[in-house]
PDB file of C-alpha atoms in Angstrom:
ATOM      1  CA  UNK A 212     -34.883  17.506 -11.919  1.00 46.00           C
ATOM      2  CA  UNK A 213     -36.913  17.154 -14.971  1.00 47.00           C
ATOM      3  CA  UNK A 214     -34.921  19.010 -17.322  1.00 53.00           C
ATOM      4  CA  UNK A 215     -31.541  17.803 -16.556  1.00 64.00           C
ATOM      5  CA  UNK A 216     -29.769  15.797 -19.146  1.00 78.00           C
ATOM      6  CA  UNK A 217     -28.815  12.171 -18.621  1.00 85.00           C
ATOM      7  CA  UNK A 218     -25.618  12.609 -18.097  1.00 85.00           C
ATOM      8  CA  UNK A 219     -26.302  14.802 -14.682  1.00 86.00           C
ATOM      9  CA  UNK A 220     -29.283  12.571 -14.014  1.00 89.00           C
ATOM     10  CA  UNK A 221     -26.974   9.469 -13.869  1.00 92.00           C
ATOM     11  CA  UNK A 222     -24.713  11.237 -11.862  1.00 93.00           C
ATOM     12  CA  UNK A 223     -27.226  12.103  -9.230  1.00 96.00           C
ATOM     13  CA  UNK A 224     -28.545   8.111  -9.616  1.00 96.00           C
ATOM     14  CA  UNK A 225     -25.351   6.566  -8.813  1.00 96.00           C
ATOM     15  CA  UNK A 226     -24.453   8.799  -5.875  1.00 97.00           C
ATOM     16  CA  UNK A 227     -27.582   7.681  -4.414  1.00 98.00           C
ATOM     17  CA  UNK A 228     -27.139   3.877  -4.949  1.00 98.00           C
ATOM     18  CA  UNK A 229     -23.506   4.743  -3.708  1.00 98.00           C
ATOM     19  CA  UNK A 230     -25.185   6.303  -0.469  1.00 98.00           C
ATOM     20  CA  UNK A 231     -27.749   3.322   0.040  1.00 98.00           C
ATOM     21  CA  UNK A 232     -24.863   0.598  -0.723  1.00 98.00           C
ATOM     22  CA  UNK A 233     -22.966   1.591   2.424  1.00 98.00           C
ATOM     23  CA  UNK A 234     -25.715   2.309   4.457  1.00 98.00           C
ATOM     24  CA  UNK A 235     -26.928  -0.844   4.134  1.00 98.00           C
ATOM     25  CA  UNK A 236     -22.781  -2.382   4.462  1.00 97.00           C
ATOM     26  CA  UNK A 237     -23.211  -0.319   7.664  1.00 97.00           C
ATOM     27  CA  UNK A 238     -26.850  -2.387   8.807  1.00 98.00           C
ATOM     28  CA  UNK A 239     -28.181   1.491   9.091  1.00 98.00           C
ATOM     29  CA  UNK A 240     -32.024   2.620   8.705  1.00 97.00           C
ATOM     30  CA  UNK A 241     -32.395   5.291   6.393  1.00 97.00           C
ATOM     31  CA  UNK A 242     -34.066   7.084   9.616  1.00 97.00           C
ATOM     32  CA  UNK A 243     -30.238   6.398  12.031  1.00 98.00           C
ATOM     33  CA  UNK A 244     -28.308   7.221   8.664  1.00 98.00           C
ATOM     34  CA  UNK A 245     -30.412  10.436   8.785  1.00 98.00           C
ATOM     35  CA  UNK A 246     -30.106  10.920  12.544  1.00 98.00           C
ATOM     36  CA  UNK A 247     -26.137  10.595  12.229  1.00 97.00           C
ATOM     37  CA  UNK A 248     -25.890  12.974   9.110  1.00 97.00           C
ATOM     38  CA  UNK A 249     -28.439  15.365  11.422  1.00 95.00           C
ATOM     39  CA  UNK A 250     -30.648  15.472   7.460  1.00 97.00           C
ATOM     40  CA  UNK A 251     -34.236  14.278   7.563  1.00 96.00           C
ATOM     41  CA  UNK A 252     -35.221  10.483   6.584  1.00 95.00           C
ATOM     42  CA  UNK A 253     -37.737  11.657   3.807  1.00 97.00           C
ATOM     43  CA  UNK A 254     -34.539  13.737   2.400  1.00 97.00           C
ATOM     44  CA  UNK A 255     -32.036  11.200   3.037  1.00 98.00           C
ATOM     45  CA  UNK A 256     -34.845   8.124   0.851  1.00 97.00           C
ATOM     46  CA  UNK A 257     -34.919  11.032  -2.033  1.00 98.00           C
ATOM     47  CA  UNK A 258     -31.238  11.242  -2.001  1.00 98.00           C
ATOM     48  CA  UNK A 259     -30.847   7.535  -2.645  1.00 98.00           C
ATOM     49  CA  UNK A 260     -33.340   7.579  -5.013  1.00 97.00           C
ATOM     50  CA  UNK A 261     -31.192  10.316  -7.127  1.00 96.00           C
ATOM     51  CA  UNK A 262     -34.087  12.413  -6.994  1.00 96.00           C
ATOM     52  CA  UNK A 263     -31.417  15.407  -5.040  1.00 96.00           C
ATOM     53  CA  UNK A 264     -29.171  17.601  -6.702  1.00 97.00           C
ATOM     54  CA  UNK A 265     -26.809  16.958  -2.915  1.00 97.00           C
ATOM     55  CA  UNK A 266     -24.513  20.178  -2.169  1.00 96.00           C
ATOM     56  CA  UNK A 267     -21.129  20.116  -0.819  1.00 97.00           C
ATOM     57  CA  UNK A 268     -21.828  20.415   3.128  1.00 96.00           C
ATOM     58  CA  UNK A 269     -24.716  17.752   3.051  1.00 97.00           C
ATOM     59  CA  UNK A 270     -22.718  15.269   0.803  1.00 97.00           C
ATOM     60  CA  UNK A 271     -19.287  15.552   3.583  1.00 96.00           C
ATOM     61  CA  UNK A 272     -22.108  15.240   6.647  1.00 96.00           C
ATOM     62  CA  UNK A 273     -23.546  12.337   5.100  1.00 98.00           C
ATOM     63  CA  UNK A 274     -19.543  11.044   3.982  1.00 97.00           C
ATOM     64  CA  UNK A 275     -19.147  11.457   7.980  1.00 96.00           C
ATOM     65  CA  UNK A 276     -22.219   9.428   8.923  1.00 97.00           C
ATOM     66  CA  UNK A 277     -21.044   6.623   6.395  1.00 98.00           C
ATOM     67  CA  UNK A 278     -17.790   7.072   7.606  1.00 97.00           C
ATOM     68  CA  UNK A 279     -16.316   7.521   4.536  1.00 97.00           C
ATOM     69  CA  UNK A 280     -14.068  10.359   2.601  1.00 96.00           C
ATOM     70  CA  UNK A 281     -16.275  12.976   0.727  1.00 96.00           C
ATOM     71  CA  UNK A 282     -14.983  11.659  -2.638  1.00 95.00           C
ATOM     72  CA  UNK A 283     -16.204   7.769  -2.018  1.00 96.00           C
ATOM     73  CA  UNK A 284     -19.813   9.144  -2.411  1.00 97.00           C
ATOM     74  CA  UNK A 285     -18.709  10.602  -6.211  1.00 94.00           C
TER      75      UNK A 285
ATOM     76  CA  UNK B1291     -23.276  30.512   4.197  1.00 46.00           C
ATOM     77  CA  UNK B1292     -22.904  33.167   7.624  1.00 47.00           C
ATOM     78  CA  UNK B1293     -24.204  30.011   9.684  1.00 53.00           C
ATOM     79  CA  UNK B1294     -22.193  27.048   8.589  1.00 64.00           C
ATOM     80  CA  UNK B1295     -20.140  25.330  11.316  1.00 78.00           C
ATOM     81  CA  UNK B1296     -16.220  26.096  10.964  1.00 85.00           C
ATOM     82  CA  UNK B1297     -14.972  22.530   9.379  1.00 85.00           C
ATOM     83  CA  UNK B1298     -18.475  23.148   6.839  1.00 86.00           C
ATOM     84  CA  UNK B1299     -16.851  26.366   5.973  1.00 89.00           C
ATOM     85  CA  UNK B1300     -13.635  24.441   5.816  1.00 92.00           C
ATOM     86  CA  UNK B1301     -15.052  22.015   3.101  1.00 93.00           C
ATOM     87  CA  UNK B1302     -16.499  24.710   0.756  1.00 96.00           C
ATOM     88  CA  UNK B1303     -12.584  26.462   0.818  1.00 96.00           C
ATOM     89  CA  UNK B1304     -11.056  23.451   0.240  1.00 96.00           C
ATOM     90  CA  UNK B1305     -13.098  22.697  -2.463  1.00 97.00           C
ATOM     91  CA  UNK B1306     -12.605  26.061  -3.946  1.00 98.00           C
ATOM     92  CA  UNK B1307      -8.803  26.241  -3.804  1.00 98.00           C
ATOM     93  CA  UNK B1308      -8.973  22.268  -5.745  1.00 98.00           C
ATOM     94  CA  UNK B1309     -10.863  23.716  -8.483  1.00 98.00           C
ATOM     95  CA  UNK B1310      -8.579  26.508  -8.258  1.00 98.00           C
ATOM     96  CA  UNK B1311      -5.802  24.566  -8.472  1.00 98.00           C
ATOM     97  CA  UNK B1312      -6.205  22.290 -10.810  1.00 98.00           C
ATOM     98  CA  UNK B1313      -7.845  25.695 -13.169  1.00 98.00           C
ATOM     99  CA  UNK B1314      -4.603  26.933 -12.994  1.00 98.00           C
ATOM    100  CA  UNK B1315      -2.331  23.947 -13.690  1.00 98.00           C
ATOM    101  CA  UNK B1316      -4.435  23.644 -17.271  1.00 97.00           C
ATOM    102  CA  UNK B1317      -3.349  27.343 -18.053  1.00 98.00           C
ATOM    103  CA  UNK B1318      -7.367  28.582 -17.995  1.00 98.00           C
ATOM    104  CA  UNK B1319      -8.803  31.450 -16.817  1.00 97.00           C
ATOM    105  CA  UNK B1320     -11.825  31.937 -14.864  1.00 97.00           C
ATOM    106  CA  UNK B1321     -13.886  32.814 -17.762  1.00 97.00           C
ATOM    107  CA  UNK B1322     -12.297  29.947 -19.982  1.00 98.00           C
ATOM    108  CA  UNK B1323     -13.238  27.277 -17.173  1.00 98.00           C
ATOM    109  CA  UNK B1324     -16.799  28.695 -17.007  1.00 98.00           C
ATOM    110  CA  UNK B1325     -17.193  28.422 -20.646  1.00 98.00           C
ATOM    111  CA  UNK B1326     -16.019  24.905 -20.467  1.00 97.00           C
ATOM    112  CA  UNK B1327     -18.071  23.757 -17.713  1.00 97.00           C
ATOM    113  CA  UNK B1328     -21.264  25.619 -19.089  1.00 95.00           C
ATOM    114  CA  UNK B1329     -21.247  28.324 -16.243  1.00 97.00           C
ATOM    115  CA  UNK B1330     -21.111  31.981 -15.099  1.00 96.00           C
ATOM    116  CA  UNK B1331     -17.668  33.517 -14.956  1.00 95.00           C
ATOM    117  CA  UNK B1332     -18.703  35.050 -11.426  1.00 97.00           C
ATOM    118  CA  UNK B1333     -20.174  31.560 -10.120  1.00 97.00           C
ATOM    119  CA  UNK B1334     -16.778  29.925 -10.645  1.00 98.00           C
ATOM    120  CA  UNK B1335     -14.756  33.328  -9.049  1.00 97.00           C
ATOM    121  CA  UNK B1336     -17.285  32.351  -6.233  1.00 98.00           C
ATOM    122  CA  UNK B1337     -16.896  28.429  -6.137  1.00 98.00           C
ATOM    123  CA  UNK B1338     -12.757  29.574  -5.636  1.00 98.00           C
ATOM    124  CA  UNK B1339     -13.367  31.747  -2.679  1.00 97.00           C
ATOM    125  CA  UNK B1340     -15.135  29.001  -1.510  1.00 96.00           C
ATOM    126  CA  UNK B1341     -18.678  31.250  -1.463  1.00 96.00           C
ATOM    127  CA  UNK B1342     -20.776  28.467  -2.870  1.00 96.00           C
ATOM    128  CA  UNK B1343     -22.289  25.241  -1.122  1.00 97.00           C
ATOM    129  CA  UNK B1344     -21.732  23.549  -5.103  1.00 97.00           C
ATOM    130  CA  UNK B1345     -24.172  20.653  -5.691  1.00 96.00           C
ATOM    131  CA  UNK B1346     -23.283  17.374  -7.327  1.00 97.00           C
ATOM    132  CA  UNK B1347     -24.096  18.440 -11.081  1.00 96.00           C
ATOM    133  CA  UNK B1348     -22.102  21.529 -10.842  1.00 97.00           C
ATOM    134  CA  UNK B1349     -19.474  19.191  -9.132  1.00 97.00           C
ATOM    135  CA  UNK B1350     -19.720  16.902 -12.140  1.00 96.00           C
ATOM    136  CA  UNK B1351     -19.402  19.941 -14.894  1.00 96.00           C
ATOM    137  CA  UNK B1352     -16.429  21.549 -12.923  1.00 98.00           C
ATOM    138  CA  UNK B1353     -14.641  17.853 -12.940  1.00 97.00           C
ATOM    139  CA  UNK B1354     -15.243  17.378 -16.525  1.00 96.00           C
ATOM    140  CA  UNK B1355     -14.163  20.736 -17.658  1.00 97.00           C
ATOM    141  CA  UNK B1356     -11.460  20.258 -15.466  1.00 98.00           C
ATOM    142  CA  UNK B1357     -10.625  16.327 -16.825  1.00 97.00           C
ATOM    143  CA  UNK B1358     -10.923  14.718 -13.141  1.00 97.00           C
ATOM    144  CA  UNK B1359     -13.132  12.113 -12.100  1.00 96.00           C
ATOM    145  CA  UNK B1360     -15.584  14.517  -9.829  1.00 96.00           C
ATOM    146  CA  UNK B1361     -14.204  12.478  -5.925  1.00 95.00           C
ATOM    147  CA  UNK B1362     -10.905  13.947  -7.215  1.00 96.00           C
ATOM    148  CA  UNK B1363     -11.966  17.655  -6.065  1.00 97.00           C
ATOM    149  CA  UNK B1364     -13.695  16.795  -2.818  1.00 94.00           C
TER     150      UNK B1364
END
């Protein structure tokens, strides 16, 4: 995402730390977090790294596999 | 989205009435929330049908134009 501003490169930042934080509350592997949101563990690591611009459906399946409501992750 | 699972499908409408929703209760029209929010007039008609799997930044615009935090439209 190399030409968006900072603003929308925060925002993709803290949903990832928001992502690892309760993944880790949860004791979860980035690989079972990615098993349980059915995404891949390479695409779930870039996701925490806010390196993913994260669409609707994959941000509710991964809300599921944290068990958590969609807007927690936001 | 032709091959998203029913409560997927579910998530993009409900997201799409919210923005809906809330667009209306400011008194703006399609075109007038697109200008805010720094997109296409037709995107957002789409986004309200619930067409559009809408990624995080485009989340983040739509709650700003729309003076939510971004969890509130989830």
């Amino acid at each position: 995402m190399p030409t968006a501003p900072d603003d929308e490169r925060v925002a993709l930042s803290a949903f990832g730390r928001r992502v690892r934080e309760l993944r880790k509350e949860l004791g979860l592997s980035q690989e079972e977090l990615a098993d349980r949101a059915d995404l891949h563990r390479t695409y779930v690591g870039s996701i925490e790294r806010g390196e993913r611009n994260v669409a609707l459906i994959n941000i509710h399946r991964l809300a599921k596999a944290l068990g958590v409501p969609p807007g927690d992750l936001l």
